[in-house]
Every structure is written in structure tokens, then in C-alpha cells.
PDB file of C-alpha atoms in Angstrom:
ATOM      1  CA  LYS A   1    -101.238  80.890-256.293  1.00 85.00           C
ATOM      2  CA  GLN A   2    -104.046  78.991-255.046  1.00 90.00           C
ATOM      3  CA  GLU A   3    -104.558  75.525-256.592  1.00 92.00           C
ATOM      4  CA  VAL A   4    -107.545  73.192-255.850  1.00 95.00           C
ATOM      5  CA  THR A   5    -107.491  69.406-256.500  1.00 96.00           C
ATOM      6  CA  GLN A   6    -110.242  66.832-256.154  1.00 96.00           C
ATOM      7  CA  ILE A   7    -109.778  63.141-255.707  1.00 92.00           C
ATOM      8  CA  PRO A   8    -111.056  61.001-257.066  1.00 92.00           C
ATOM      9  CA  ALA A   9    -111.757  62.362-260.612  1.00 94.00           C
ATOM     10  CA  ALA A  10    -114.597  59.877-261.078  1.00 95.00           C
ATOM     11  CA  LEU A  11    -116.497  57.392-258.877  1.00 95.00           C
ATOM     12  CA  SER A  12    -119.020  54.687-259.657  1.00 96.00           C
ATOM     13  CA  VAL A  13    -120.858  53.132-256.693  1.00 96.00           C
ATOM     14  CA  PRO A  14    -124.003  50.902-256.186  1.00 96.00           C
ATOM     15  CA  GLU A  15    -127.025  52.651-254.503  1.00 97.00           C
ATOM     16  CA  GLY A  16    -126.814  52.826-250.606  1.00 97.00           C
ATOM     17  CA  GLU A  17    -123.101  53.279-250.200  1.00 96.00           C
ATOM     18  CA  ASN A  18    -121.648  55.999-248.085  1.00 97.00           C
ATOM     19  CA  LEU A  19    -119.214  58.274-249.906  1.00 95.00           C
ATOM     20  CA  VAL A  20    -116.334  60.510-249.308  1.00 96.00           C
ATOM     21  CA  LEU A  21    -115.245  62.999-251.830  1.00 96.00           C
ATOM     22  CA  ASN A  22    -111.878  64.902-251.117  1.00 97.00           C
ATOM     23  CA  CYS A  23    -110.808  68.438-251.990  1.00 97.00           C
ATOM     24  CA  SER A  24    -107.273  69.792-251.329  1.00 97.00           C
ATOM     25  CA  PHE A  25    -106.036  73.371-251.581  1.00 96.00           C
ATOM     26  CA  THR A  26    -102.434  74.644-251.456  1.00 95.00           C
ATOM     27  CA  ASP A  27    -102.966  77.944-249.660  1.00 92.00           C
ATOM     28  CA  SER A  28    -104.592  77.762-246.238  1.00 91.00           C
ATOM     29  CA  ALA A  29    -105.417  81.442-246.080  1.00 90.00           C
ATOM     30  CA  ILE A  30    -109.049  80.911-247.219  1.00 92.00           C
ATOM     31  CA  TYR A  31    -112.254  82.984-246.380  1.00 92.00           C
ATOM     32  CA  ASN A  32    -114.554  80.030-247.017  1.00 93.00           C
ATOM     33  CA  LEU A  33    -114.928  76.914-248.975  1.00 96.00           C
ATOM     34  CA  GLN A  34    -118.091  75.930-251.012  1.00 96.00           C
ATOM     35  CA  TRP A  35    -119.241  72.624-252.444  1.00 97.00           C
ATOM     36  CA  PHE A  36    -121.284  72.647-255.585  1.00 96.00           C
ATOM     37  CA  ARG A  37    -123.194  69.916-257.538  1.00 96.00           C
ATOM     38  CA  GLN A  38    -123.480  70.316-261.361  1.00 94.00           C
ATOM     39  CA  ASP A  39    -125.787  68.128-263.505  1.00 92.00           C
ATOM     40  CA  PRO A  40    -124.741  67.428-267.061  1.00 85.00           C
ATOM     41  CA  GLY A  41    -124.981  70.525-269.304  1.00 79.00           C
ATOM     42  CA  LYS A  42    -126.466  72.558-266.408  1.00 82.00           C
ATOM     43  CA  GLY A  43    -125.346  75.196-264.049  1.00 86.00           C
ATOM     44  CA  LEU A  44    -124.031  74.805-260.468  1.00 92.00           C
ATOM     45  CA  THR A  45    -126.208  74.355-257.322  1.00 93.00           C
ATOM     46  CA  SER A  46    -124.661  75.237-254.013  1.00 93.00           C
ATOM     47  CA  LEU A  47    -124.697  72.478-251.559  1.00 96.00           C
ATOM     48  CA  LEU A  48    -122.734  73.646-248.402  1.00 96.00           C
ATOM     49  CA  LEU A  49    -120.705  76.611-247.519  1.00 94.00           C
ATOM     50  CA  ILE A  50    -117.991  76.356-244.733  1.00 95.00           C
ATOM     51  CA  GLN A  51    -116.465  79.489-243.307  1.00 93.00           C
ATOM     52  CA  SER A  52    -112.718  79.360-242.462  1.00 92.00           C
ATOM     53  CA  SER A  53    -113.668  79.266-238.686  1.00 92.00           C
ATOM     54  CA  GLN A  54    -115.991  76.323-239.009  1.00 94.00           C
ATOM     55  CA  ARG A  55    -115.076  72.644-239.008  1.00 95.00           C
ATOM     56  CA  GLU A  56    -117.929  71.272-240.628  1.00 95.00           C
ATOM     57  CA  GLN A  57    -121.627  71.865-242.087  1.00 95.00           C
ATOM     58  CA  THR A  58    -124.504  69.503-242.579  1.00 96.00           C
ATOM     59  CA  SER A  59    -127.409  69.437-244.937  1.00 95.00           C
ATOM     60  CA  GLY A  60    -129.591  66.392-245.014  1.00 96.00           C
ATOM     61  CA  ARG A  61    -127.455  63.444-246.138  1.00 97.00           C
ATOM     62  CA  LEU A  62    -124.519  65.729-246.901  1.00 97.00           C
ATOM     63  CA  ASN A  63    -121.818  66.601-244.544  1.00 97.00           C
ATOM     64  CA  ALA A  64    -118.806  68.742-245.339  1.00 97.00           C
ATOM     65  CA  SER A  65    -115.688  69.074-243.040  1.00 97.00           C
ATOM     66  CA  LEU A  66    -112.865  71.615-243.232  1.00 97.00           C
ATOM     67  CA  ASP A  67    -109.303  71.213-242.063  1.00 96.00           C
ATOM     68  CA  LYS A  68    -107.859  74.534-243.020  1.00 93.00           C
ATOM     69  CA  SER A  69    -104.307  73.926-241.614  1.00 92.00           C
ATOM     70  CA  SER A  70    -103.925  70.789-243.640  1.00 95.00           C
ATOM     71  CA  GLY A  71    -105.553  72.249-246.762  1.00 95.00           C
ATOM     72  CA  ARG A  72    -108.269  69.729-246.900  1.00 97.00           C
ATOM     73  CA  SER A  73    -112.098  69.482-247.100  1.00 97.00           C
ATOM     74  CA  THR A  74    -114.236  66.305-247.473  1.00 97.00           C
ATOM     75  CA  LEU A  75    -117.784  66.015-248.657  1.00 97.00           C
ATOM     76  CA  TYR A  76    -119.551  62.896-247.106  1.00 97.00           C
ATOM     77  CA  ILE A  77    -122.689  61.619-248.829  1.00 97.00           C
ATOM     78  CA  ALA A  78    -124.689  59.141-246.693  1.00 97.00           C
ATOM     79  CA  ALA A  79    -126.781  56.346-248.279  1.00 97.00           C
ATOM     80  CA  SER A  80    -126.243  57.374-251.824  1.00 97.00           C
ATOM     81  CA  GLN A  81    -129.032  57.331-254.264  1.00 97.00           C
ATOM     82  CA  PRO A  82    -129.098  57.401-258.071  1.00 96.00           C
ATOM     83  CA  GLY A  83    -130.331  60.976-257.936  1.00 96.00           C
ATOM     84  CA  ASP A  84    -127.067  61.961-256.462  1.00 97.00           C
ATOM     85  CA  SER A  85    -125.265  61.278-259.781  1.00 97.00           C
ATOM     86  CA  ALA A  86    -123.548  64.522-260.923  1.00 96.00           C
ATOM     87  CA  THR A  87    -120.321  66.314-260.816  1.00 96.00           C
ATOM     88  CA  TYR A  88    -119.215  67.596-257.317  1.00 97.00           C
ATOM     89  CA  LEU A  89    -117.037  70.676-257.392  1.00 97.00           C
ATOM     90  CA  CYS A  90    -115.372  72.423-254.491  1.00 97.00           C
ATOM     91  CA  ALA A  91    -114.260  76.066-254.552  1.00 96.00           C
ATOM     92  CA  VAL A  92    -112.293  78.226-252.291  1.00 95.00           C
ATOM     93  CA  ARG A  93    -112.505  82.070-251.590  1.00 93.00           C
ATOM     94  CA  SER A  94    -109.245  83.613-250.598  1.00 86.00           C
ATOM     95  CA  LEU A  95    -108.855  85.520-247.450  1.00 79.00           C
ATOM     96  CA  VAL A  96    -107.247  88.629-248.997  1.00 74.00           C
ATOM     97  CA  GLY A  97    -107.105  90.288-252.392  1.00 67.00           C
ATOM     98  CA  THR A  98    -110.050  88.967-254.260  1.00 68.00           C
ATOM     99  CA  ASP A  99    -113.666  87.883-254.001  1.00 80.00           C
ATOM    100  CA  LYS A 100    -113.435  85.224-256.777  1.00 86.00           C
ATOM    101  CA  LEU A 101    -113.716  81.527-256.313  1.00 92.00           C
ATOM    102  CA  ILE A 102    -110.980  78.996-257.384  1.00 93.00           C
ATOM    103  CA  PHE A 103    -112.528  75.825-258.521  1.00 95.00           C
ATOM    104  CA  GLY A 104    -111.364  72.300-258.152  1.00 95.00           C
ATOM    105  CA  THR A 105    -111.187  69.794-261.029  1.00 90.00           C
ATOM    106  CA  GLY A 106    -114.392  68.052-259.854  1.00 95.00           C
ATOM    107  CA  THR A 107    -115.448  64.560-259.036  1.00 97.00           C
ATOM    108  CA  ARG A 108    -117.843  62.811-261.402  1.00 96.00           C
ATOM    109  CA  LEU A 109    -120.109  60.609-259.370  1.00 97.00           C
ATOM    110  CA  GLN A 110    -122.347  57.765-260.717  1.00 97.00           C
ATOM    111  CA  VAL A 111    -124.645  55.924-258.366  1.00 97.00           C
ATOM    112  CA  PHE A 112    -126.299  52.930-259.980  1.00 96.00           C
ATOM    113  CA  PRO A 113    -129.468  51.134-258.811  1.00 94.00           C
TER     114      PRO A 113
ATOM    115  CA  SER B   1    -134.990  81.499-252.973  1.00 55.00           C
ATOM    116  CA  ALA B   2    -132.304  83.813-254.915  1.00 56.00           C
ATOM    117  CA  VAL B   3    -132.635  83.424-258.570  1.00 89.00           C
ATOM    118  CA  ILE B   4    -130.099  84.200-261.398  1.00 94.00           C
ATOM    119  CA  SER B   5    -131.249  83.829-265.001  1.00 95.00           C
ATOM    120  CA  GLN B   6    -129.323  83.844-268.165  1.00 96.00           C
ATOM    121  CA  LYS B   7    -130.260  84.374-271.931  1.00 96.00           C
ATOM    122  CA  PRO B   8    -129.884  82.490-274.279  1.00 96.00           C
ATOM    123  CA  SER B   9    -129.604  79.166-272.740  1.00 95.00           C
ATOM    124  CA  ARG B  10    -127.834  77.890-275.683  1.00 96.00           C
ATOM    125  CA  ASP B  11    -126.804  78.895-279.133  1.00 97.00           C
ATOM    126  CA  ILE B  12    -124.950  77.694-282.263  1.00 97.00           C
ATOM    127  CA  CYS B  13    -122.931  80.399-283.964  1.00 96.00           C
ATOM    128  CA  GLN B  14    -120.681  80.660-287.057  1.00 97.00           C
ATOM    129  CA  ARG B  15    -117.179  81.632-286.629  1.00 97.00           C
ATOM    130  CA  GLY B  16    -116.217  85.423-286.740  1.00 97.00           C
ATOM    131  CA  THR B  17    -119.607  86.382-285.355  1.00 97.00           C
ATOM    132  CA  SER B  18    -120.369  87.702-281.842  1.00 97.00           C
ATOM    133  CA  LEU B  19    -122.805  86.604-279.224  1.00 98.00           C
ATOM    134  CA  THR B  20    -124.074  88.687-276.234  1.00 98.00           C
ATOM    135  CA  ILE B  21    -125.200  86.706-273.010  1.00 98.00           C
ATOM    136  CA  GLN B  22    -127.406  88.338-270.598  1.00 98.00           C
ATOM    137  CA  CYS B  23    -127.372  87.742-266.899  1.00 97.00           C
ATOM    138  CA  GLN B  24    -130.246  88.858-264.500  1.00 97.00           C
ATOM    139  CA  VAL B  25    -130.183  88.629-260.795  1.00 96.00           C
ATOM    140  CA  ASP B  26    -133.357  89.071-258.753  1.00 94.00           C
ATOM    141  CA  SER B  27    -131.630  91.257-256.090  1.00 91.00           C
ATOM    142  CA  GLN B  28    -129.119  94.049-256.054  1.00 92.00           C
ATOM    143  CA  VAL B  29    -125.577  92.755-255.936  1.00 92.00           C
ATOM    144  CA  THR B  30    -122.183  94.699-255.833  1.00 89.00           C
ATOM    145  CA  MET B  31    -120.184  92.259-257.854  1.00 91.00           C
ATOM    146  CA  MET B  32    -121.175  89.824-260.595  1.00 95.00           C
ATOM    147  CA  PHE B  33    -118.842  87.129-262.041  1.00 95.00           C
ATOM    148  CA  TRP B  34    -118.494  85.578-265.455  1.00 97.00           C
ATOM    149  CA  TYR B  35    -116.983  81.964-265.662  1.00 96.00           C
ATOM    150  CA  ARG B  36    -116.195  79.784-268.573  1.00 96.00           C
ATOM    151  CA  GLN B  37    -116.426  76.089-268.540  1.00 93.00           C
ATOM    152  CA  GLN B  38    -114.707  74.342-271.570  1.00 93.00           C
ATOM    153  CA  PRO B  39    -115.768  70.774-272.457  1.00 87.00           C
ATOM    154  CA  GLY B  40    -114.793  68.295-269.626  1.00 84.00           C
ATOM    155  CA  GLN B  41    -113.082  71.054-267.663  1.00 88.00           C
ATOM    156  CA  SER B  42    -113.757  72.955-264.457  1.00 89.00           C
ATOM    157  CA  LEU B  43    -114.683  76.539-264.185  1.00 93.00           C
ATOM    158  CA  THR B  44    -112.436  79.409-264.825  1.00 93.00           C
ATOM    159  CA  LEU B  45    -113.109  83.054-264.139  1.00 94.00           C
ATOM    160  CA  ILE B  46    -113.121  85.437-266.992  1.00 96.00           C
ATOM    161  CA  ALA B  47    -113.831  88.660-265.226  1.00 95.00           C
ATOM    162  CA  THR B  48    -115.535  90.485-262.223  1.00 94.00           C
ATOM    163  CA  ALA B  49    -118.103  92.993-263.127  1.00 94.00           C
ATOM    164  CA  ASN B  50    -118.737  95.938-260.747  1.00 89.00           C
ATOM    165  CA  GLN B  51    -121.553  98.470-261.268  1.00 85.00           C
ATOM    166  CA  GLY B  52    -120.127 101.768-262.503  1.00 82.00           C
ATOM    167  CA  SER B  53    -116.640 100.630-263.280  1.00 84.00           C
ATOM    168  CA  GLU B  54    -114.607  98.740-265.692  1.00 88.00           C
ATOM    169  CA  ALA B  55    -114.682  94.954-265.394  1.00 93.00           C
ATOM    170  CA  THR B  56    -111.621  93.223-263.880  1.00 93.00           C
ATOM    171  CA  TYR B  57    -110.306  90.547-266.172  1.00 95.00           C
ATOM    172  CA  GLU B  58    -108.350  87.503-265.202  1.00 93.00           C
ATOM    173  CA  SER B  59    -105.032  86.496-266.720  1.00 92.00           C
ATOM    174  CA  GLY B  60    -105.508  85.161-270.327  1.00 94.00           C
ATOM    175  CA  PHE B  61    -108.841  87.165-270.954  1.00 96.00           C
ATOM    176  CA  VAL B  62    -108.982  90.508-272.663  1.00 96.00           C
ATOM    177  CA  ILE B  63    -111.787  93.277-272.924  1.00 96.00           C
ATOM    178  CA  ASP B  64    -111.559  93.152-276.630  1.00 96.00           C
ATOM    179  CA  LYS B  65    -112.414  89.440-276.848  1.00 97.00           C
ATOM    180  CA  PHE B  66    -114.945  89.512-273.830  1.00 97.00           C
ATOM    181  CA  PRO B  67    -116.463  92.971-273.350  1.00 97.00           C
ATOM    182  CA  ILE B  68    -118.648  93.181-270.319  1.00 96.00           C
ATOM    183  CA  SER B  69    -121.391  95.706-269.480  1.00 94.00           C
ATOM    184  CA  ARG B  70    -122.884  96.476-266.045  1.00 95.00           C
ATOM    185  CA  PRO B  71    -125.466  98.988-266.368  1.00 92.00           C
ATOM    186  CA  ASN B  72    -127.058  98.489-262.967  1.00 93.00           C
ATOM    187  CA  LEU B  73    -126.856  96.424-259.777  1.00 93.00           C
ATOM    188  CA  THR B  74    -128.998  93.420-261.087  1.00 95.00           C
ATOM    189  CA  PHE B  75    -127.895  93.020-264.735  1.00 96.00           C
ATOM    190  CA  SER B  76    -124.743  92.305-266.794  1.00 96.00           C
ATOM    191  CA  THR B  77    -123.992  91.120-270.303  1.00 97.00           C
ATOM    192  CA  LEU B  78    -120.892  89.306-271.572  1.00 98.00           C
ATOM    193  CA  THR B  79    -120.081  89.309-275.272  1.00 98.00           C
ATOM    194  CA  VAL B  80    -117.980  86.769-276.890  1.00 98.00           C
ATOM    195  CA  SER B  81    -116.495  88.523-279.911  1.00 97.00           C
ATOM    196  CA  ASN B  82    -115.109  87.140-283.118  1.00 97.00           C
ATOM    197  CA  MET B  83    -115.817  83.650-282.049  1.00 97.00           C
ATOM    198  CA  SER B  84    -113.711  80.590-283.073  1.00 97.00           C
ATOM    199  CA  PRO B  85    -114.458  76.949-282.311  1.00 96.00           C
ATOM    200  CA  GLU B  86    -112.142  77.135-279.285  1.00 95.00           C
ATOM    201  CA  ASP B  87    -114.723  79.503-277.790  1.00 97.00           C
ATOM    202  CA  SER B  88    -117.247  76.572-277.495  1.00 96.00           C
ATOM    203  CA  SER B  89    -118.006  76.312-273.890  1.00 95.00           C
ATOM    204  CA  ILE B  90    -120.658  76.825-271.149  1.00 95.00           C
ATOM    205  CA  TYR B  91    -120.708  80.491-269.997  1.00 97.00           C
ATOM    206  CA  LEU B  92    -121.998  80.987-266.379  1.00 96.00           C
ATOM    207  CA  CYS B  93    -122.648  84.161-264.448  1.00 96.00           C
ATOM    208  CA  SER B  94    -122.650  84.261-260.651  1.00 95.00           C
ATOM    209  CA  ALA B  95    -123.069  86.498-257.708  1.00 94.00           C
ATOM    210  CA  TYR B  96    -122.824  86.453-253.828  1.00 89.00           C
ATOM    211  CA  LEU B  97    -126.309  86.317-252.515  1.00 85.00           C
ATOM    212  CA  VAL B  98    -127.492  84.685-249.400  1.00 77.00           C
ATOM    213  CA  GLN B  99    -125.019  84.545-246.612  1.00 72.00           C
ATOM    214  CA  GLU B 100    -121.836  84.973-248.769  1.00 81.00           C
ATOM    215  CA  THR B 101    -122.894  82.031-250.788  1.00 88.00           C
ATOM    216  CA  GLN B 102    -122.156  82.221-254.557  1.00 90.00           C
ATOM    217  CA  TYR B 103    -125.026  81.410-256.689  1.00 92.00           C
ATOM    218  CA  PHE B 104    -124.915  80.522-260.380  1.00 94.00           C
ATOM    219  CA  GLY B 105    -127.074  81.062-263.368  1.00 94.00           C
ATOM    220  CA  PRO B 106    -128.045  78.010-265.424  1.00 93.00           C
ATOM    221  CA  GLY B 107    -125.366  78.673-268.051  1.00 95.00           C
ATOM    222  CA  THR B 108    -125.269  79.455-271.800  1.00 96.00           C
ATOM    223  CA  ARG B 109    -124.104  76.561-273.892  1.00 95.00           C
ATOM    224  CA  LEU B 110    -122.191  77.916-276.836  1.00 96.00           C
ATOM    225  CA  LEU B 111    -121.212  75.895-279.885  1.00 96.00           C
ATOM    226  CA  VAL B 112    -119.194  77.668-282.649  1.00 97.00           C
ATOM    227  CA  LEU B 113    -118.939  76.103-285.954  1.00 96.00           C
TER     228      LEU B 113
END
């Protein structure tokens, strides 16, 4: 059974810092991995999708990497801003048997001015 | 950009009653997904809804409690039946849209008194 864990659970940093959020999964047989952002009381916004054959994806100040063999992904946020404050969730889609996403526990990020 | 909408956005209900949540996608999709997010928790899949067939429920969720309809390729409903305070959650629908990325609706925030 796939399990997805995110570390740290919460993070508070001053504006301008570069950040690394971690996601680990127990079954390396994944189809892809997706990073989401969730603002309080809101739905999810997709940030980046990494296919199992890819090593990384970049969008603006965000860079996500994937090491499938070790069951890890990282989300790198450069030059953090207060507007980046949100909960970040990673989710994996298994290679076989299902199209559903298995979500991690989330990292709650606060960037203060 | 792809859009998924939900109605209602929030509701306060009395225990023992039922609430039907609507989800509309602006393009045709094969599968739609319904998730629950309990306070302070990550997302848990309730069921997968395919057009023209019965929904597939995850372990711990049953059709009598969460009946789902999928009358066409752009619309689905989830009913939360015989509600109790433990059903207070955010309910989100989602679908795979652009390039295998899963997109989410804004969520329905439910409070059961």
C-alpha cells in the first residue's frame, strides 16, 4: 500500500529565503507525482507535474525533482515571498491498478516579511 | 484554462439531514473523483465516478452514505446522507484535464451541527 509522507509538517521563514520541501513515498512504481498548493479553506492549485521518466520540472521560482528509485521528491522554492504562504501537498499516481492520487500529509509554510 | 466549479461553496446543516454537492467540469472527462479533507488533515479519496457506471468506492466509504451520480461527461453529484458532526469537512471534486494533471474544484465546506 502506497504511503506518502512530507517533511517538515510546518515551516516558518523570513522573506527571501530559499526553501526545500520534502516528499517521500513507499512504493516506487509510480506513474507521476504532482505538487499542489492549498490556501486556507480553499481548493487545490496544481503547481508542477513530474512524470516517472523525468528528473525535474521547473515553473518560475519553483523547481521539483524526482528520485523514483529512492522514493523521494523535493520542491524547491527560490526567494520566498509572503504570498507563498500556504500548505503544500505532494501526491503520487500509481503505475498500475488505479488512477487515483495518494496524498501526502502536507507542509504548512509561512513566509513573514 | 481548465475550470472545475462546485456548488454550494459552503453550508451549515443539521444532523440527520442530507446535502448534495454538485461538480461541473468545463470539458468532457472520463473519470471524476470525490475527496474529503477533514479539519487539519490531508485529502482522502471517497470514490471515483465514471459516466455510465456505478461509482467505485474506497475502503471505509459506502454508497448508502455517499451516493454519487454521473449523468454525463461534465457533471457529477455527491450526496452526504444522514449527516453527523463527524462529516464536517471540505469536499472536493477533481478530474484529469490538461496533460494528465489533476485539477480540483474550489471545494465545499460543510459544517454539521
